[in-house]
Amino acid sequence: MKKTYQIERNIKIAAGKTEIINLQLKENYAKCTGFFLTPYKAGTDFSKLTLGLNIAQQEILPIDTDASLFALTDFIGRADATYDFTEENIPARSSDVQLTITNTDGETEQIVNAYFILKNE
């Protein structure tokens, strides 16, 4: 087990609301080395989303970070969408994650998937 993706699927963020997702990373991986978002369905508008990410009580992304910076789309591939924080030495082994996503669009629900890259080195 050298590398895997831990996926949080079907995160629904209601129009004008904030969704807070709490989860634990897989125990059998040493490090969390990256993060990116994908659309759950066509038409997801990442420009209407902001996020914040904390792993193991460490702030990775501050609240109100533009989600489109980390979004895999038809025009942005996985390598460009992935936020690589390998050098930050973030532990995975059952670390608590808090992902906060805000939908600034007052009319349309947005649905995304969040991917965490886990590695043993």
PDB file of C-alpha atoms in Angstrom:
ATOM      1  CA  MET A   1       0.000   0.000   0.000  1.00  0.00           C
ATOM      2  CA  LYS A   2       2.060   2.881  -1.259  1.00  0.00           C
ATOM      3  CA  LYS A   3      -0.617   5.348  -2.386  1.00  0.00           C
ATOM      4  CA  THR A   4      -4.391   5.642  -2.362  1.00  0.00           C
ATOM      5  CA  TYR A   5      -7.183   8.165  -2.616  1.00  0.00           C
ATOM      6  CA  GLN A   6      -9.650   8.622   0.199  1.00  0.00           C
ATOM      7  CA  ILE A   7     -12.818   9.987  -1.364  1.00  0.00           C
ATOM      8  CA  GLU A   8     -15.690  11.849   0.235  1.00  0.00           C
ATOM      9  CA  ARG A   9     -18.463  11.649  -2.374  1.00  0.00           C
ATOM     10  CA  ASN A  10     -21.644  13.556  -3.018  1.00  0.00           C
ATOM     11  CA  ILE A  11     -21.040  16.567  -0.758  1.00  0.00           C
ATOM     12  CA  LYS A  12     -24.151  18.716  -1.178  1.00  0.00           C
ATOM     13  CA  ILE A  13     -23.831  22.405  -0.426  1.00  0.00           C
ATOM     14  CA  ALA A  14     -27.200  24.137  -0.451  1.00  0.00           C
ATOM     15  CA  ALA A  15     -27.578  27.542  -2.090  1.00  0.00           C
ATOM     16  CA  GLY A  16     -26.121  30.240   0.148  1.00  0.00           C
ATOM     17  CA  LYS A  17     -25.110  27.738   2.847  1.00  0.00           C
ATOM     18  CA  THR A  18     -21.960  26.275   4.424  1.00  0.00           C
ATOM     19  CA  GLU A  19     -21.368  22.548   4.798  1.00  0.00           C
ATOM     20  CA  ILE A  20     -18.837  21.232   7.346  1.00  0.00           C
ATOM     21  CA  ILE A  21     -17.542  17.715   6.708  1.00  0.00           C
ATOM     22  CA  ASN A  22     -15.718  15.905   9.502  1.00  0.00           C
ATOM     23  CA  LEU A  23     -13.952  12.626   8.782  1.00  0.00           C
ATOM     24  CA  GLN A  24     -10.927  10.547   9.707  1.00  0.00           C
ATOM     25  CA  LEU A  25      -8.170   9.586   7.309  1.00  0.00           C
ATOM     26  CA  LYS A  26      -7.317   5.915   6.831  1.00  0.00           C
ATOM     27  CA  GLU A  27      -5.212   4.442   9.603  1.00  0.00           C
ATOM     28  CA  ASN A  28      -2.920   2.318   7.415  1.00  0.00           C
ATOM     29  CA  TYR A  29      -1.339   5.282   5.580  1.00  0.00           C
ATOM     30  CA  ALA A  30       1.373   7.459   7.070  1.00  0.00           C
ATOM     31  CA  LYS A  31       0.938  10.801   5.286  1.00  0.00           C
ATOM     32  CA  CYS A  32      -1.703  12.903   3.595  1.00  0.00           C
ATOM     33  CA  THR A  33       0.116  14.534   0.701  1.00  0.00           C
ATOM     34  CA  GLY A  34      -2.547  16.205  -1.401  1.00  0.00           C
ATOM     35  CA  PHE A  35      -6.121  17.289  -1.982  1.00  0.00           C
ATOM     36  CA  PHE A  36      -8.404  18.121  -4.907  1.00  0.00           C
ATOM     37  CA  LEU A  37     -12.099  18.420  -5.803  1.00  0.00           C
ATOM     38  CA  THR A  38     -14.125  16.959  -8.656  1.00  0.00           C
ATOM     39  CA  PRO A  39     -17.658  17.750  -9.798  1.00  0.00           C
ATOM     40  CA  TYR A  40     -20.282  15.247  -8.720  1.00  0.00           C
ATOM     41  CA  LYS A  41     -22.385  16.128 -11.748  1.00  0.00           C
ATOM     42  CA  ALA A  42     -22.119  18.280 -14.850  1.00  0.00           C
ATOM     43  CA  GLY A  43     -22.735  21.937 -14.251  1.00  0.00           C
ATOM     44  CA  THR A  44     -20.919  22.239 -10.927  1.00  0.00           C
ATOM     45  CA  ASP A  45     -19.727  25.844 -10.653  1.00  0.00           C
ATOM     46  CA  PHE A  46     -16.560  25.880  -8.550  1.00  0.00           C
ATOM     47  CA  SER A  47     -16.310  29.662  -8.885  1.00  0.00           C
ATOM     48  CA  LYS A  48     -19.291  29.844  -6.494  1.00  0.00           C
ATOM     49  CA  LEU A  49     -17.554  27.766  -3.807  1.00  0.00           C
ATOM     50  CA  THR A  50     -15.032  28.641  -1.128  1.00  0.00           C
ATOM     51  CA  LEU A  51     -13.432  26.225   1.294  1.00  0.00           C
ATOM     52  CA  GLY A  52     -11.244  25.729   4.314  1.00  0.00           C
ATOM     53  CA  LEU A  53      -9.289  22.594   5.213  1.00  0.00           C
ATOM     54  CA  ASN A  54      -7.780  21.445   8.511  1.00  0.00           C
ATOM     55  CA  ILE A  55      -6.008  18.111   8.962  1.00  0.00           C
ATOM     56  CA  ALA A  56      -4.664  16.906  12.315  1.00  0.00           C
ATOM     57  CA  GLN A  57      -5.421  20.314  13.848  1.00  0.00           C
ATOM     58  CA  GLN A  58      -3.242  22.009  11.202  1.00  0.00           C
ATOM     59  CA  GLU A  59      -4.678  24.616   8.871  1.00  0.00           C
ATOM     60  CA  ILE A  60      -3.990  23.518   5.309  1.00  0.00           C
ATOM     61  CA  LEU A  61      -6.277  26.011   3.553  1.00  0.00           C
ATOM     62  CA  PRO A  62      -7.804  29.017   5.335  1.00  0.00           C
ATOM     63  CA  ILE A  63     -11.569  29.547   5.321  1.00  0.00           C
ATOM     64  CA  ASP A  64     -12.798  31.361   2.176  1.00  0.00           C
ATOM     65  CA  THR A  65     -10.112  29.924  -0.128  1.00  0.00           C
ATOM     66  CA  ASP A  66     -11.348  29.875  -3.735  1.00  0.00           C
ATOM     67  CA  ALA A  67     -12.356  26.256  -4.435  1.00  0.00           C
ATOM     68  CA  SER A  68     -11.735  26.617  -8.177  1.00  0.00           C
ATOM     69  CA  LEU A  69      -7.983  26.582  -7.433  1.00  0.00           C
ATOM     70  CA  PHE A  70      -8.259  22.870  -6.532  1.00  0.00           C
ATOM     71  CA  ALA A  71     -10.982  21.701  -8.915  1.00  0.00           C
ATOM     72  CA  LEU A  72     -10.588  19.088 -11.617  1.00  0.00           C
ATOM     73  CA  THR A  73     -12.606  20.233 -14.646  1.00  0.00           C
ATOM     74  CA  ASP A  74     -12.763  19.700 -18.394  1.00  0.00           C
ATOM     75  CA  PHE A  75      -9.978  22.285 -18.709  1.00  0.00           C
ATOM     76  CA  ILE A  76      -7.849  21.565 -15.624  1.00  0.00           C
ATOM     77  CA  GLY A  77      -6.304  18.117 -15.147  1.00  0.00           C
ATOM     78  CA  ARG A  78      -5.640  16.286 -11.898  1.00  0.00           C
ATOM     79  CA  ALA A  79      -1.968  17.281 -11.748  1.00  0.00           C
ATOM     80  CA  ASP A  80      -2.848  20.977 -11.967  1.00  0.00           C
ATOM     81  CA  ALA A  81      -5.873  20.782  -9.638  1.00  0.00           C
ATOM     82  CA  THR A  82      -4.081  18.880  -6.865  1.00  0.00           C
ATOM     83  CA  TYR A  83      -2.812  20.897  -3.934  1.00  0.00           C
ATOM     84  CA  ASP A  84       0.424  19.093  -3.117  1.00  0.00           C
ATOM     85  CA  PHE A  85       1.431  19.519   0.512  1.00  0.00           C
ATOM     86  CA  THR A  86       3.955  16.673   0.674  1.00  0.00           C
ATOM     87  CA  GLU A  87       6.590  18.898   2.275  1.00  0.00           C
ATOM     88  CA  GLU A  88       4.264  19.903   5.128  1.00  0.00           C
ATOM     89  CA  ASN A  89       4.528  16.350   6.549  1.00  0.00           C
ATOM     90  CA  ILE A  90       0.804  16.034   7.406  1.00  0.00           C
ATOM     91  CA  PRO A  91       0.003  12.735   9.186  1.00  0.00           C
ATOM     92  CA  ALA A  92      -2.782  10.516   7.881  1.00  0.00           C
ATOM     93  CA  ARG A  93      -3.037   7.724  10.469  1.00  0.00           C
ATOM     94  CA  SER A  94      -6.600   8.334  11.728  1.00  0.00           C
ATOM     95  CA  SER A  95      -6.080  12.101  11.626  1.00  0.00           C
ATOM     96  CA  ASP A  96      -9.204  14.214  11.946  1.00  0.00           C
ATOM     97  CA  VAL A  97     -10.182  16.254   8.898  1.00  0.00           C
ATOM     98  CA  GLN A  98     -12.492  19.241   8.828  1.00  0.00           C
ATOM     99  CA  LEU A  99     -13.471  20.426   5.357  1.00  0.00           C
ATOM    100  CA  THR A 100     -15.645  23.545   5.254  1.00  0.00           C
ATOM    101  CA  ILE A 101     -17.303  24.409   1.935  1.00  0.00           C
ATOM    102  CA  THR A 102     -19.436  27.500   1.373  1.00  0.00           C
ATOM    103  CA  ASN A 103     -21.745  27.977  -1.604  1.00  0.00           C
ATOM    104  CA  THR A 104     -21.897  31.699  -2.383  1.00  0.00           C
ATOM    105  CA  ASP A 105     -24.550  31.129  -5.068  1.00  0.00           C
ATOM    106  CA  GLY A 106     -27.898  32.038  -3.522  1.00  0.00           C
ATOM    107  CA  GLU A 107     -29.913  30.027  -6.028  1.00  0.00           C
ATOM    108  CA  THR A 108     -28.237  26.729  -6.969  1.00  0.00           C
ATOM    109  CA  GLU A 109     -27.124  23.747  -4.907  1.00  0.00           C
ATOM    110  CA  GLN A 110     -23.588  22.548  -5.721  1.00  0.00           C
ATOM    111  CA  ILE A 111     -22.404  18.951  -5.326  1.00  0.00           C
ATOM    112  CA  VAL A 112     -18.722  17.938  -5.235  1.00  0.00           C
ATOM    113  CA  ASN A 113     -16.392  15.062  -4.407  1.00  0.00           C
ATOM    114  CA  ALA A 114     -13.286  15.647  -2.256  1.00  0.00           C
ATOM    115  CA  TYR A 115     -10.152  13.524  -2.765  1.00  0.00           C
ATOM    116  CA  PHE A 116      -7.345  13.152  -0.231  1.00  0.00           C
ATOM    117  CA  ILE A 117      -4.086  11.588  -1.430  1.00  0.00           C
ATOM    118  CA  LEU A 118      -2.594   9.220   1.149  1.00  0.00           C
ATOM    119  CA  LYS A 119       0.877   7.660   0.984  1.00  0.00           C
ATOM    120  CA  ASN A 120       3.283   5.414   2.807  1.00  0.00           C
ATOM    121  CA  GLU A 121       6.874   6.457   2.215  1.00  0.00           C
TER     122      GLU A 121
END
